[in-house]
Amino acid sequence: MKKTIIISAIALCISFVSVNAKTDNSTIKNYDVEAFFKVNSFCVSIAKGDLETVQKLISRGADVNERSNGMTPVMYAAKFNRVDILNLLIENGANLKIKSDKKMTAADYAELHGASDALAIIEKATAKKKKK
């Protein structure tokens, strides 16, 4: 039984080698592959919860309302329930009323992903702005 399995495996390997041995280079096509989703490093840092990097990027002039893959930084913070980062973005002028390409606000993303802490912060911040 062992000999049969070993012989079968060797035969299979040889058949793969012989099938792939002859290649006509004139039929090979080069395809440019591009990522479908492009998220900037600022929003990736937010999604990962890297508060220190987010603070550095803001201090270096990162736009807290710039869209990345159709979403603003506060939407990423809300989606991933990054409370400290969400507070930092709000303090630095993030607009909570902007809608994504999917017509959703940061509050909608927080609610959709069950980020109750982020949703509470967003509701509190929008209530303060309404009073002013």
JSON list of C-alpha atoms in Angstrom, two decimals:
[
{"chain": "A", "resi": 1, "resn": "MET", "atom": "CA", "xyz": [0.00, 0.00, 0.00]},
{"chain": "A", "resi": 2, "resn": "LYS", "atom": "CA", "xyz": [2.82, 2.40, 0.89]},
{"chain": "A", "resi": 3, "resn": "LYS", "atom": "CA", "xyz": [4.63, 1.65, -2.36]},
{"chain": "A", "resi": 4, "resn": "THR", "atom": "CA", "xyz": [1.49, 2.36, -4.35]},
{"chain": "A", "resi": 5, "resn": "ILE", "atom": "CA", "xyz": [1.00, 5.74, -2.67]},
{"chain": "A", "resi": 6, "resn": "ILE", "atom": "CA", "xyz": [4.64, 6.71, -3.15]},
{"chain": "A", "resi": 7, "resn": "ILE", "atom": "CA", "xyz": [4.63, 5.67, -6.82]},
{"chain": "A", "resi": 8, "resn": "SER", "atom": "CA", "xyz": [1.38, 7.53, -7.40]},
{"chain": "A", "resi": 9, "resn": "ALA", "atom": "CA", "xyz": [2.79, 10.68, -5.78]},
{"chain": "A", "resi": 10, "resn": "ILE", "atom": "CA", "xyz": [5.95, 10.51, -7.90]},
{"chain": "A", "resi": 11, "resn": "ALA", "atom": "CA", "xyz": [3.92, 9.97, -11.06]},
{"chain": "A", "resi": 12, "resn": "LEU", "atom": "CA", "xyz": [1.72, 12.93, -10.20]},
{"chain": "A", "resi": 13, "resn": "CYS", "atom": "CA", "xyz": [4.74, 15.19, -9.62]},
{"chain": "A", "resi": 14, "resn": "ILE", "atom": "CA", "xyz": [6.28, 14.13, -12.92]},
{"chain": "A", "resi": 15, "resn": "SER", "atom": "CA", "xyz": [3.04, 14.83, -14.77]},
{"chain": "A", "resi": 16, "resn": "PHE", "atom": "CA", "xyz": [2.88, 18.36, -13.28]},
{"chain": "A", "resi": 17, "resn": "VAL", "atom": "CA", "xyz": [6.46, 19.02, -14.30]},
{"chain": "A", "resi": 18, "resn": "SER", "atom": "CA", "xyz": [5.88, 17.81, -17.84]},
{"chain": "A", "resi": 19, "resn": "VAL", "atom": "CA", "xyz": [2.65, 19.79, -18.19]},
{"chain": "A", "resi": 20, "resn": "ASN", "atom": "CA", "xyz": [4.34, 23.01, -17.07]},
{"chain": "A", "resi": 21, "resn": "ALA", "atom": "CA", "xyz": [7.63, 22.38, -18.88]},
{"chain": "A", "resi": 22, "resn": "LYS", "atom": "CA", "xyz": [6.55, 23.73, -22.25]},
{"chain": "A", "resi": 23, "resn": "THR", "atom": "CA", "xyz": [5.47, 27.33, -22.18]},
{"chain": "A", "resi": 24, "resn": "ASP", "atom": "CA", "xyz": [5.02, 29.56, -25.17]},
{"chain": "A", "resi": 25, "resn": "ASN", "atom": "CA", "xyz": [6.10, 33.05, -24.08]},
{"chain": "A", "resi": 26, "resn": "SER", "atom": "CA", "xyz": [4.11, 34.66, -26.87]},
{"chain": "A", "resi": 27, "resn": "THR", "atom": "CA", "xyz": [0.86, 33.68, -25.17]},
{"chain": "A", "resi": 28, "resn": "ILE", "atom": "CA", "xyz": [1.79, 35.05, -21.74]},
{"chain": "A", "resi": 29, "resn": "LYS", "atom": "CA", "xyz": [-0.01, 38.30, -20.98]},
{"chain": "A", "resi": 30, "resn": "ASN", "atom": "CA", "xyz": [0.95, 40.84, -18.37]},
{"chain": "A", "resi": 31, "resn": "TYR", "atom": "CA", "xyz": [-1.95, 42.14, -16.36]},
{"chain": "A", "resi": 32, "resn": "ASP", "atom": "CA", "xyz": [-1.83, 45.23, -14.20]},
{"chain": "A", "resi": 33, "resn": "VAL", "atom": "CA", "xyz": [-3.46, 44.42, -10.91]},
{"chain": "A", "resi": 34, "resn": "GLU", "atom": "CA", "xyz": [-4.76, 47.29, -8.83]},
{"chain": "A", "resi": 35, "resn": "ALA", "atom": "CA", "xyz": [-6.24, 47.14, -5.37]},
{"chain": "A", "resi": 36, "resn": "PHE", "atom": "CA", "xyz": [-9.97, 47.79, -5.35]},
{"chain": "A", "resi": 37, "resn": "PHE", "atom": "CA", "xyz": [-10.01, 49.35, -1.90]},
{"chain": "A", "resi": 38, "resn": "LYS", "atom": "CA", "xyz": [-7.57, 52.17, -1.25]},
{"chain": "A", "resi": 39, "resn": "VAL", "atom": "CA", "xyz": [-7.46, 53.38, 2.33]},
{"chain": "A", "resi": 40, "resn": "ASN", "atom": "CA", "xyz": [-4.95, 56.06, 3.29]},
{"chain": "A", "resi": 41, "resn": "SER", "atom": "CA", "xyz": [-2.47, 55.57, 6.11]},
{"chain": "A", "resi": 42, "resn": "PHE", "atom": "CA", "xyz": [-4.36, 58.00, 8.37]},
{"chain": "A", "resi": 43, "resn": "CYS", "atom": "CA", "xyz": [-7.53, 55.89, 8.28]},
{"chain": "A", "resi": 44, "resn": "VAL", "atom": "CA", "xyz": [-5.57, 52.63, 8.56]},
{"chain": "A", "resi": 45, "resn": "SER", "atom": "CA", "xyz": [-4.00, 53.98, 11.77]},
{"chain": "A", "resi": 46, "resn": "ILE", "atom": "CA", "xyz": [-7.46, 54.82, 13.06]},
{"chain": "A", "resi": 47, "resn": "ALA", "atom": "CA", "xyz": [-8.83, 51.38, 12.22]},
{"chain": "A", "resi": 48, "resn": "LYS", "atom": "CA", "xyz": [-5.89, 49.74, 14.00]},
{"chain": "A", "resi": 49, "resn": "GLY", "atom": "CA", "xyz": [-6.37, 51.99, 17.04]},
{"chain": "A", "resi": 50, "resn": "ASP", "atom": "CA", "xyz": [-2.90, 53.55, 16.83]},
{"chain": "A", "resi": 51, "resn": "LEU", "atom": "CA", "xyz": [-3.59, 56.75, 18.79]},
{"chain": "A", "resi": 52, "resn": "GLU", "atom": "CA", "xyz": [0.04, 57.90, 18.79]},
{"chain": "A", "resi": 53, "resn": "THR", "atom": "CA", "xyz": [0.31, 57.76, 14.99]},
{"chain": "A", "resi": 54, "resn": "VAL", "atom": "CA", "xyz": [-3.05, 59.52, 14.59]},
{"chain": "A", "resi": 55, "resn": "GLN", "atom": "CA", "xyz": [-1.88, 62.32, 16.91]},
{"chain": "A", "resi": 56, "resn": "LYS", "atom": "CA", "xyz": [1.34, 62.70, 14.91]},
{"chain": "A", "resi": 57, "resn": "LEU", "atom": "CA", "xyz": [-0.50, 62.82, 11.60]},
{"chain": "A", "resi": 58, "resn": "ILE", "atom": "CA", "xyz": [-2.93, 65.44, 12.89]},
{"chain": "A", "resi": 59, "resn": "SER", "atom": "CA", "xyz": [-0.06, 67.54, 14.24]},
{"chain": "A", "resi": 60, "resn": "ARG", "atom": "CA", "xyz": [1.56, 67.31, 10.79]},
{"chain": "A", "resi": 61, "resn": "GLY", "atom": "CA", "xyz": [-1.58, 68.62, 9.11]},
{"chain": "A", "resi": 62, "resn": "ALA", "atom": "CA", "xyz": [-3.66, 65.58, 8.20]},
{"chain": "A", "resi": 63, "resn": "ASP", "atom": "CA", "xyz": [-7.17, 66.61, 7.16]},
{"chain": "A", "resi": 64, "resn": "VAL", "atom": "CA", "xyz": [-9.63, 65.16, 9.70]},
{"chain": "A", "resi": 65, "resn": "ASN", "atom": "CA", "xyz": [-12.42, 65.33, 7.10]},
{"chain": "A", "resi": 66, "resn": "GLU", "atom": "CA", "xyz": [-10.60, 63.86, 4.08]},
{"chain": "A", "resi": 67, "resn": "ARG", "atom": "CA", "xyz": [-12.34, 60.83, 2.61]},
{"chain": "A", "resi": 68, "resn": "SER", "atom": "CA", "xyz": [-10.59, 57.54, 2.14]},
{"chain": "A", "resi": 69, "resn": "ASN", "atom": "CA", "xyz": [-12.44, 54.81, 0.28]},
{"chain": "A", "resi": 70, "resn": "GLY", "atom": "CA", "xyz": [-15.59, 56.91, 0.58]},
{"chain": "A", "resi": 71, "resn": "MET", "atom": "CA", "xyz": [-15.42, 57.34, 4.37]},
{"chain": "A", "resi": 72, "resn": "THR", "atom": "CA", "xyz": [-14.07, 60.07, 6.64]},
{"chain": "A", "resi": 73, "resn": "PRO", "atom": "CA", "xyz": [-11.71, 59.39, 9.57]},
{"chain": "A", "resi": 74, "resn": "VAL", "atom": "CA", "xyz": [-14.55, 59.73, 12.11]},
{"chain": "A", "resi": 75, "resn": "MET", "atom": "CA", "xyz": [-16.46, 57.05, 10.26]},
{"chain": "A", "resi": 76, "resn": "TYR", "atom": "CA", "xyz": [-13.52, 54.66, 10.64]},
{"chain": "A", "resi": 77, "resn": "ALA", "atom": "CA", "xyz": [-13.19, 55.58, 14.32]},
{"chain": "A", "resi": 78, "resn": "ALA", "atom": "CA", "xyz": [-16.92, 55.02, 14.83]},
{"chain": "A", "resi": 79, "resn": "LYS", "atom": "CA", "xyz": [-16.98, 51.76, 12.87]},
{"chain": "A", "resi": 80, "resn": "PHE", "atom": "CA", "xyz": [-14.12, 50.26, 14.90]},
{"chain": "A", "resi": 81, "resn": "ASN", "atom": "CA", "xyz": [-15.25, 51.83, 18.21]},
{"chain": "A", "resi": 82, "resn": "ARG", "atom": "CA", "xyz": [-11.98, 53.77, 18.66]},
{"chain": "A", "resi": 83, "resn": "VAL", "atom": "CA", "xyz": [-13.24, 56.10, 21.39]},
{"chain": "A", "resi": 84, "resn": "ASP", "atom": "CA", "xyz": [-9.97, 57.93, 22.18]},
{"chain": "A", "resi": 85, "resn": "ILE", "atom": "CA", "xyz": [-9.32, 58.58, 18.51]},
{"chain": "A", "resi": 86, "resn": "LEU", "atom": "CA", "xyz": [-12.92, 59.65, 17.96]},
{"chain": "A", "resi": 87, "resn": "ASN", "atom": "CA", "xyz": [-12.63, 62.23, 20.74]},
{"chain": "A", "resi": 88, "resn": "LEU", "atom": "CA", "xyz": [-9.34, 63.47, 19.27]},
{"chain": "A", "resi": 89, "resn": "LEU", "atom": "CA", "xyz": [-10.87, 63.86, 15.82]},
{"chain": "A", "resi": 90, "resn": "ILE", "atom": "CA", "xyz": [-13.88, 65.74, 17.21]},
{"chain": "A", "resi": 91, "resn": "GLU", "atom": "CA", "xyz": [-11.57, 68.06, 19.16]},
{"chain": "A", "resi": 92, "resn": "ASN", "atom": "CA", "xyz": [-9.69, 68.78, 15.94]},
{"chain": "A", "resi": 93, "resn": "GLY", "atom": "CA", "xyz": [-12.80, 69.78, 14.01]},
{"chain": "A", "resi": 94, "resn": "ALA", "atom": "CA", "xyz": [-14.07, 66.57, 12.45]},
{"chain": "A", "resi": 95, "resn": "ASN", "atom": "CA", "xyz": [-17.48, 67.04, 10.85]},
{"chain": "A", "resi": 96, "resn": "LEU", "atom": "CA", "xyz": [-19.93, 64.45, 12.19]},
{"chain": "A", "resi": 97, "resn": "LYS", "atom": "CA", "xyz": [-22.66, 65.34, 9.68]},
{"chain": "A", "resi": 98, "resn": "ILE", "atom": "CA", "xyz": [-20.73, 64.35, 6.53]},
{"chain": "A", "resi": 99, "resn": "LYS", "atom": "CA", "xyz": [-22.18, 61.35, 4.71]},
{"chain": "A", "resi": 100, "resn": "SER", "atom": "CA", "xyz": [-20.12, 58.59, 3.12]},
{"chain": "A", "resi": 101, "resn": "ASP", "atom": "CA", "xyz": [-20.45, 57.41, -0.46]},
{"chain": "A", "resi": 102, "resn": "LYS", "atom": "CA", "xyz": [-23.03, 54.96, 0.93]},
{"chain": "A", "resi": 103, "resn": "LYS", "atom": "CA", "xyz": [-25.04, 57.91, 2.36]},
{"chain": "A", "resi": 104, "resn": "MET", "atom": "CA", "xyz": [-24.18, 57.00, 5.96]},
{"chain": "A", "resi": 105, "resn": "THR", "atom": "CA", "xyz": [-22.91, 59.21, 8.78]},
{"chain": "A", "resi": 106, "resn": "ALA", "atom": "CA", "xyz": [-20.41, 58.27, 11.48]},
{"chain": "A", "resi": 107, "resn": "ALA", "atom": "CA", "xyz": [-23.35, 57.61, 13.82]},
{"chain": "A", "resi": 108, "resn": "ASP", "atom": "CA", "xyz": [-24.82, 55.21, 11.25]},
{"chain": "A", "resi": 109, "resn": "TYR", "atom": "CA", "xyz": [-21.53, 53.26, 11.08]},
{"chain": "A", "resi": 110, "resn": "ALA", "atom": "CA", "xyz": [-21.29, 53.10, 14.87]},
{"chain": "A", "resi": 111, "resn": "GLU", "atom": "CA", "xyz": [-24.84, 51.81, 15.11]},
{"chain": "A", "resi": 112, "resn": "LEU", "atom": "CA", "xyz": [-24.39, 49.32, 12.27]},
{"chain": "A", "resi": 113, "resn": "HIS", "atom": "CA", "xyz": [-21.25, 47.81, 13.81]},
{"chain": "A", "resi": 114, "resn": "GLY", "atom": "CA", "xyz": [-22.53, 47.79, 17.40]},
{"chain": "A", "resi": 115, "resn": "ALA", "atom": "CA", "xyz": [-20.03, 50.41, 18.58]},
{"chain": "A", "resi": 116, "resn": "SER", "atom": "CA", "xyz": [-22.18, 51.72, 21.41]},
{"chain": "A", "resi": 117, "resn": "ASP", "atom": "CA", "xyz": [-19.38, 53.73, 23.09]},
{"chain": "A", "resi": 118, "resn": "ALA", "atom": "CA", "xyz": [-18.60, 55.55, 19.85]},
{"chain": "A", "resi": 119, "resn": "LEU", "atom": "CA", "xyz": [-22.29, 56.16, 19.18]},
{"chain": "A", "resi": 120, "resn": "ALA", "atom": "CA", "xyz": [-22.71, 57.73, 22.64]},
{"chain": "A", "resi": 121, "resn": "ILE", "atom": "CA", "xyz": [-19.78, 60.09, 22.01]},
{"chain": "A", "resi": 122, "resn": "ILE", "atom": "CA", "xyz": [-21.13, 61.10, 18.61]},
{"chain": "A", "resi": 123, "resn": "GLU", "atom": "CA", "xyz": [-24.61, 61.75, 20.00]},
{"chain": "A", "resi": 124, "resn": "LYS", "atom": "CA", "xyz": [-23.15, 63.80, 22.87]},
{"chain": "A", "resi": 125, "resn": "ALA", "atom": "CA", "xyz": [-20.99, 65.84, 20.48]},
{"chain": "A", "resi": 126, "resn": "THR", "atom": "CA", "xyz": [-23.87, 66.54, 18.07]},
{"chain": "A", "resi": 127, "resn": "ALA", "atom": "CA", "xyz": [-26.11, 67.54, 21.01]},
{"chain": "A", "resi": 128, "resn": "LYS", "atom": "CA", "xyz": [-23.50, 70.08, 22.15]},
{"chain": "A", "resi": 129, "resn": "LYS", "atom": "CA", "xyz": [-23.28, 71.57, 18.66]},
{"chain": "A", "resi": 130, "resn": "LYS", "atom": "CA", "xyz": [-27.08, 71.90, 18.47]},
{"chain": "A", "resi": 131, "resn": "LYS", "atom": "CA", "xyz": [-27.12, 73.88, 21.74]},
{"chain": "A", "resi": 132, "resn": "LYS", "atom": "CA", "xyz": [-24.57, 76.39, 20.39]}
]
